[in-house]
Amino acid sequence: MAMAVAIRRAGSTASMRRITAGVGLRSMSSWWRSVEPAPKDPILGVTEAFLADPSPDKVNVGVGAYRDDNGKPVVLDCVREAERRIAGASYMEYLPMGGSVKMVEETLKLAYGDNSEFIKDKRIAAIQSLSGTGACRIFADFQKRFRPESQIYIPVPTWSNHHNIWRDAQVPQKTYHYYHPETKGLNFSALMDDVKDAPNGSVFLLHACAHNPTGVDPTEEQWREISQLFKVKGHFAFFDMAYQGFASGDPERDAKSIRIFLEDGHQIGISQSYAKNMGLYGQRVGCLSVLCEEEKQAVAVKSQLQQLARPMYSNPPLHGALIVSTILGDPELKSLWLKEVKGMADRIIGMRSELRENLEKIGSPLSWEHITKQIGMFCYSGLTPEQVDRMTKEYHIYMTRNGRISMAGVTTGNVGYLANAIHAVTTTDSS
Ligand code: LMR
């Protein structure tokens, strides 16, 4: 408007050009001039710092990404075989908004059980998601749209991105007790108190297994108690299951928490991901599901989930979904996958014992029992942020400042070096 008036007043074409050029220049350089750099991501920022370090001694136990015993990223044999079968096929068309129907079907079986009555009765609204992050984000948006007055209860601590996801979906966050820093285990009584004190019908985020970052899970009995209390309170459980298979080595066993909630008649939501258990990190394959009362409701919910996805990314990518459906749809490839998941989980369990043994052998006066008690990809070491800073500065060992060690990055080659560094920073003053 102001520009139009200026142009009218200026009259001549030459002065009009001068004005529009001036406006163009100003707008090109102005409105984002005051944008400050965003803070580094507490997890992915560690990888950036690791990559920038020229030291030959450097070790990355920051990001939760599996490595073999030589510290190399792994492509599973089942994935290689699935890719071989896919290669050359004509498959570049768009997927539907809800993603690959076959992949979603197979994925639901992993969470709800092969013979789940909920799958048979078509009571589950489910879409392919951009891995676990995408599933959580679509769910958070769904929560905001259809239950705008609700909050999300998040455990302390949790995966740092959970906070970002629900913040950006504009869902207010509350926290509940989870980890006990002294026992380095679960603070079960405080957790139950928080569940009890939350207003009836609250929405809770639960880690289905291999809790990130603590590696501390409730026992089966404790899950039963949590589920019962959720029933009494009418709470809704949203499970983030990013590590199915990584806790026990058996995806079926790792779904126990979810099965308990299903047995107890809860309507739950689940985020699933193939980043870790199939090593498909960069393929971004996952699934968001919401269990409904009946089929008609599931159809409606699914259509709304799709509608949330459409303006965000339209429809999900194809290649990773094809890999998953090829593996899970073939009994031979599926059993190879199960073997390989167990192999990854077992290597991590072995490294836990070695790290603890090394620390004990060096003569550390501290207890390191929690290293072998915790499960999944992470060890919540108990190192303070200052000790972590020393690990990085003095030993070129990269980990998140909350003291989390990605056990997937520990190898027979670096476990001794890691133990020495932990011993040094926990028993001596900064050099
Ligand atoms: C992690 O916790 O390290 C992984 O889930 C990777 C990520 O995206 O943060």
XYZ file of C-alpha atoms and ligand atoms in Angstrom:
440
model
C 0.000 0.000 0.000
C 2.694 2.506 1.084
C 4.766 1.461 -1.900
C 1.838 2.008 -4.321
C 1.328 5.540 -2.958
C 5.058 6.267 -3.307
C 5.035 5.008 -6.874
C 1.986 7.140 -7.782
C 3.608 10.237 -6.250
C 6.928 9.617 -7.966
C 5.240 9.629 -11.374
C 8.076 8.922 -13.800
C 9.196 5.440 -14.823
C 12.798 6.255 -13.902
C 11.989 7.274 -10.350
C 9.613 4.283 -10.094
C 12.543 2.018 -10.956
C 14.668 3.722 -8.292
C 11.981 3.170 -5.640
C 11.271 -0.460 -6.482
C 14.994 -1.229 -6.664
C 15.466 0.342 -3.219
C 12.547 -1.645 -1.765
C 13.894 -4.815 -3.368
C 17.321 -4.313 -1.826
C 15.930 -3.560 1.590
C 13.639 -6.590 1.647
C 16.406 -8.851 0.368
C 18.638 -8.111 3.310
C 16.312 -7.097 6.073
C 13.769 -9.341 7.685
C 16.014 -12.236 8.710
C 19.004 -10.019 9.506
C 18.380 -10.377 13.234
C 18.083 -14.184 13.172
C 20.550 -15.717 15.637
C 22.135 -19.141 15.051
C 20.051 -21.940 16.574
C 21.645 -23.789 19.490
C 23.444 -26.991 18.535
C 21.345 -30.124 18.804
C 22.443 -31.933 21.984
C 22.789 -35.257 20.116
C 23.435 -34.542 16.440
C 25.688 -31.609 17.417
C 28.019 -34.167 19.058
C 28.449 -35.936 15.697
C 29.295 -32.600 14.049
C 31.990 -31.933 16.675
C 33.334 -35.501 16.321
C 33.640 -35.168 12.545
C 35.509 -31.878 12.915
C 38.130 -33.366 15.304
C 41.311 -34.427 13.453
C 42.604 -36.560 16.371
C 43.375 -40.197 15.425
C 42.264 -41.245 18.941
C 38.723 -39.894 18.630
C 35.761 -42.057 19.641
C 32.086 -41.304 18.985
C 29.708 -42.696 21.592
C 27.251 -39.843 21.089
C 24.545 -40.651 18.578
C 22.554 -43.885 18.955
C 23.658 -45.568 15.743
C 24.911 -49.145 15.648
C 28.519 -49.897 14.719
C 30.265 -53.239 14.275
C 33.272 -54.239 16.335
C 35.513 -52.284 13.949
C 33.483 -49.152 14.616
C 31.953 -49.255 11.121
C 28.283 -48.624 10.235
C 26.428 -51.819 9.341
C 24.096 -52.699 6.488
C 22.253 -55.865 7.524
C 22.439 -58.872 5.201
C 18.631 -59.030 5.086
C 18.611 -55.416 3.865
C 21.221 -56.113 1.191
C 19.185 -59.078 -0.038
C 15.943 -57.045 -0.050
C 17.692 -54.297 -2.048
C 18.938 -56.879 -4.520
C 15.361 -58.088 -5.025
C 14.000 -54.558 -5.409
C 16.691 -53.374 -7.829
C 15.418 -52.890 -11.343
C 11.735 -53.088 -10.399
C 9.441 -50.298 -11.598
C 8.559 -48.608 -8.383
C 9.023 -44.847 -8.588
C 5.342 -43.839 -8.332
C 4.035 -41.858 -5.344
C 2.960 -43.874 -2.365
C -0.515 -43.061 -1.023
C -0.618 -40.367 1.709
C -0.706 -43.103 4.341
C 2.330 -44.839 2.852
C 2.915 -48.471 1.958
C -0.064 -50.585 3.000
C 2.057 -53.743 3.071
C 4.787 -52.184 5.180
C 2.239 -50.789 7.634
C 0.479 -54.180 7.896
C 3.738 -55.967 8.721
C 4.775 -53.260 11.150
C 1.533 -53.474 13.087
C 2.079 -57.220 13.552
C 5.382 -56.497 15.292
C 3.766 -54.180 17.802
C 0.292 -55.661 18.285
C 1.167 -59.336 17.678
C 0.968 -61.610 14.638
C -2.544 -62.746 15.481
C -3.835 -59.521 16.942
C -7.629 -59.276 17.037
C -7.255 -55.499 16.624
C -5.574 -55.994 13.264
C -8.212 -58.536 12.205
C -11.042 -56.230 13.266
C -9.396 -53.286 11.431
C -9.481 -51.221 14.588
C -6.066 -49.638 14.112
C -5.620 -46.319 12.312
C -2.069 -46.440 10.980
C 0.134 -44.583 8.523
C 3.730 -44.891 7.386
C 5.762 -42.187 9.077
C 9.139 -40.508 8.655
C 10.672 -42.857 11.192
C 9.970 -42.447 14.922
C 10.363 -38.668 14.927
C 7.744 -38.316 12.196
C 5.343 -40.638 14.018
C 5.687 -38.680 17.254
C 5.258 -35.380 15.425
C 2.109 -36.401 13.535
C 0.689 -37.760 16.766
C 1.524 -34.515 18.599
C -0.226 -32.523 15.855
C -3.205 -34.901 16.039
C -3.330 -34.378 19.791
C -3.236 -30.597 19.359
C -5.970 -30.639 16.707
C -8.423 -33.005 18.377
C -7.637 -32.586 22.069
C -6.418 -28.963 22.126
C -6.800 -28.576 25.867
C -4.556 -31.553 26.693
C -0.921 -31.659 27.795
C 1.736 -34.314 27.297
C 3.443 -35.946 30.278
C 7.070 -36.680 29.427
C 9.526 -38.726 31.560
C 12.596 -37.150 33.164
C 14.883 -37.610 31.437
C 13.829 -38.430 27.903
C 15.194 -38.289 24.350
C 15.878 -34.565 23.871
C 13.901 -34.407 20.632
C 10.659 -35.357 22.413
C 10.646 -31.898 23.959
C 11.183 -30.248 20.560
C 8.442 -32.302 18.932
C 5.661 -31.487 21.364
C 6.901 -27.876 21.706
C 6.655 -27.319 17.960
C 3.225 -28.944 17.924
C 2.307 -26.407 20.616
C 1.220 -29.019 23.126
C 2.059 -27.920 26.696
C 4.484 -30.275 28.446
C 4.464 -31.665 31.951
C 7.061 -34.070 33.289
C 6.885 -37.207 35.390
C 9.572 -38.849 37.511
C 11.374 -41.754 35.905
C 15.081 -42.113 36.704
C 16.636 -42.216 40.149
C 20.149 -40.659 40.002
C 21.251 -42.400 43.204
C 20.202 -45.943 42.337
C 20.767 -45.294 38.622
C 17.561 -47.250 38.162
C 13.819 -46.571 37.975
C 12.177 -44.267 40.496
C 9.053 -46.394 40.434
C 7.258 -44.949 43.452
C 7.727 -41.346 42.279
C 6.587 -42.357 38.783
C 3.431 -43.941 40.200
C 2.763 -40.865 42.355
C 2.993 -38.616 39.315
C 0.665 -40.880 37.324
C -1.769 -40.785 40.241
C -1.550 -37.003 40.658
C -2.050 -36.186 36.966
C -5.608 -35.090 36.101
C -7.779 -38.008 34.944
C -7.539 -38.617 31.200
C -4.013 -37.210 30.802
C -1.807 -38.105 27.831
C 1.495 -39.816 28.743
C 4.531 -40.521 26.606
C 6.045 -43.904 27.512
C 9.173 -45.546 26.108
C 8.074 -49.090 25.221
C 11.545 -50.584 25.799
C 15.236 -49.668 25.993
C 14.502 -46.241 27.457
C 16.511 -43.467 25.831
C 18.742 -42.102 27.390
C 18.782 -44.174 30.616
C 18.615 -47.808 29.498
C 16.276 -48.330 32.459
C 12.935 -50.082 31.836
C 10.165 -51.033 34.256
C 9.968 -54.763 35.009
C 7.013 -56.723 33.647
C 5.333 -56.551 37.049
C 5.851 -52.785 37.189
C 4.380 -52.387 33.692
C 1.302 -54.271 34.927
C 0.967 -51.880 37.848
C 1.435 -48.844 35.610
C -1.207 -50.166 33.212
C -3.670 -50.778 36.063
C -3.184 -47.276 37.394
C -3.625 -45.832 33.905
C -6.967 -47.660 33.777
C -8.127 -46.249 37.065
C -7.120 -42.748 35.982
C -8.360 -43.053 32.391
C -4.963 -41.903 31.081
C -3.931 -42.334 27.455
C -0.581 -44.020 26.746
C 1.429 -43.069 23.700
C 4.335 -45.505 23.284
C 7.527 -44.521 21.539
C 9.055 -47.847 20.453
C 12.262 -46.824 18.675
C 14.319 -49.781 19.890
C 12.167 -52.893 19.469
C 14.650 -55.791 19.538
C 17.489 -53.787 21.033
C 16.578 -54.430 24.669
C 16.440 -58.230 24.770
C 17.481 -59.123 21.222
C 13.910 -60.341 20.584
C 11.336 -57.899 19.125
C 8.488 -60.019 20.512
C 9.776 -59.790 24.083
C 10.467 -56.094 23.719
C 6.794 -55.470 22.875
C 5.720 -56.761 26.305
C 4.811 -53.351 27.734
C 2.491 -52.707 24.798
C 0.908 -56.158 25.003
C 0.170 -55.626 28.696
C -1.650 -52.392 27.917
C -3.570 -54.119 25.111
C -4.575 -57.026 27.395
C -5.873 -54.474 29.867
C -8.116 -52.932 27.222
C -6.354 -49.598 26.728
C -6.666 -47.659 23.515
C -3.099 -46.674 22.864
C -0.950 -44.942 20.277
C 2.413 -46.243 19.059
C 5.382 -44.776 17.232
C 7.554 -47.430 15.540
C 10.840 -47.015 13.747
C 13.172 -49.159 11.645
C 16.138 -46.815 12.073
C 17.835 -48.954 14.708
C 16.479 -52.471 14.459
C 16.879 -52.697 10.681
C 19.712 -50.188 10.491
C 17.626 -48.021 8.122
C 18.660 -44.753 9.798
C 18.708 -42.537 6.722
C 15.730 -44.190 5.025
C 13.310 -42.725 7.587
C 10.850 -45.614 7.779
C 8.391 -45.883 10.614
C 4.743 -46.153 11.502
C 2.237 -44.236 13.599
C -0.751 -46.172 14.866
C -3.737 -45.353 17.039
C -5.994 -48.114 18.356
C -9.672 -47.200 17.975
C -12.969 -48.596 19.296
C -14.139 -49.896 15.956
C -13.365 -49.890 12.231
C -15.394 -46.806 11.288
C -13.530 -44.737 13.850
C -10.194 -46.107 12.626
C -11.034 -45.058 9.059
C -11.849 -41.530 10.243
C -8.720 -41.245 12.396
C -6.502 -42.538 9.610
C -7.937 -39.970 7.207
C -7.104 -37.213 9.697
C -3.560 -38.499 10.214
C -3.110 -38.457 6.442
C -4.482 -34.965 6.276
C -1.868 -33.832 8.780
C 0.850 -35.425 6.653
C -0.330 -34.033 3.299
C 0.656 -30.348 3.753
C 3.840 -31.346 5.584
C 5.449 -33.815 3.154
C 2.548 -35.041 1.006
C 3.392 -38.728 1.104
C 6.276 -40.708 2.581
C 9.326 -42.058 0.720
C 9.193 -45.398 -0.980
C 12.520 -47.189 -1.000
C 12.920 -47.875 2.727
C 9.302 -49.012 2.996
C 9.918 -51.493 0.165
C 12.975 -52.843 1.961
C 10.934 -53.397 5.129
C 7.968 -55.017 3.412
C 10.274 -57.257 1.366
C 12.038 -58.478 4.504
C 9.008 -58.916 6.730
C 6.881 -60.398 3.959
C 9.335 -63.231 3.347
C 9.680 -65.821 6.137
C 13.319 -66.561 5.287
C 14.371 -62.914 5.200
C 12.394 -62.237 8.351
C 14.218 -64.954 10.286
C 17.543 -63.637 8.986
C 16.515 -60.192 10.273
C 15.617 -61.614 13.702
C 19.020 -63.284 13.860
C 20.771 -60.071 12.921
C 18.852 -57.978 15.475
C 19.862 -60.453 18.149
C 23.456 -60.246 16.951
C 23.459 -56.457 17.366
C 21.832 -56.612 20.808
C 24.266 -59.330 21.947
C 27.324 -57.371 20.836
C 26.113 -54.413 22.900
C 25.448 -56.628 25.930
C 28.990 -58.018 25.569
C 30.449 -54.504 25.451
C 28.573 -53.578 28.632
C 30.333 -56.408 30.489
C 33.702 -55.450 29.020
C 33.376 -51.789 29.916
C 32.406 -52.655 33.485
C 35.191 -55.263 33.818
C 37.757 -52.800 32.487
C 36.729 -50.160 35.016
C 36.875 -52.682 37.842
C 40.258 -53.986 36.683
C 41.729 -50.478 36.632
C 40.627 -50.241 40.266
C 37.871 -47.659 39.995
C 36.530 -47.063 43.507
C 33.037 -46.385 42.075
C 30.275 -48.885 41.383
C 29.700 -49.593 37.690
C 27.023 -52.230 38.179
C 24.510 -50.046 36.343
C 26.447 -50.463 33.086
C 25.383 -54.115 32.920
C 21.993 -53.606 34.577
C 20.775 -51.043 32.060
C 19.664 -52.312 28.657
C 19.338 -51.240 25.049
C 21.646 -48.983 23.124
C 22.545 -46.603 25.932
C 24.337 -46.516 29.228
C 23.446 -43.597 31.458
C 26.868 -43.432 33.023
C 26.310 -40.897 35.787
C 29.122 -38.691 34.422
C 28.458 -35.002 35.050
C 28.438 -32.465 32.188
C 31.844 -31.215 33.381
C 33.254 -34.748 33.333
C 31.841 -35.248 29.842
C 33.566 -32.022 28.754
C 36.858 -33.468 30.025
C 36.244 -36.747 28.177
C 36.015 -34.723 24.988
C 38.753 -32.159 25.651
C 41.354 -34.491 27.107
C 40.517 -37.817 25.408
C 38.602 -36.893 22.213
C 35.698 -39.057 23.348
C 32.402 -37.617 22.137
C 29.189 -38.212 24.087
C 26.107 -36.212 25.067
C 26.510 -33.883 28.049
C 23.877 -35.758 30.075
C 26.419 -38.577 30.515
C 24.816 -40.942 28.005
C 27.161 -43.383 26.303
C 25.976 -45.021 23.112
C 27.134 -48.584 23.769
C 26.725 -49.222 20.040
C 29.895 -47.192 19.475
C 31.971 -49.235 21.968
C 34.252 -51.876 20.452
C 36.891 -54.337 21.672
C 39.376 -51.855 20.179
C 38.270 -48.782 22.143
C 36.714 -50.187 25.335
C 39.993 -50.051 27.286
C 40.669 -46.460 26.196
C 37.106 -45.496 27.124
C 37.383 -47.137 30.569
C 40.691 -45.361 31.264
C 39.186 -42.007 30.334
C 36.092 -42.592 32.500
C 38.331 -43.626 35.393
C 40.499 -40.528 34.974
C 37.682 -37.979 34.835
C 35.800 -39.561 37.735
C 38.815 -39.777 40.065
C 41.133 -36.875 39.230
C 40.827 -33.132 38.893
C 40.929 -31.453 35.517
C 44.489 -31.350 34.132
C 19.725 -40.847 19.535
O 19.034 -40.716 20.537
O 20.955 -40.712 19.534
C 19.072 -41.216 18.225
O 17.720 -41.440 18.432
C 19.376 -40.293 17.115
C 18.613 -39.006 17.183
O 17.946 -38.672 16.196
O 18.661 -38.303 18.190
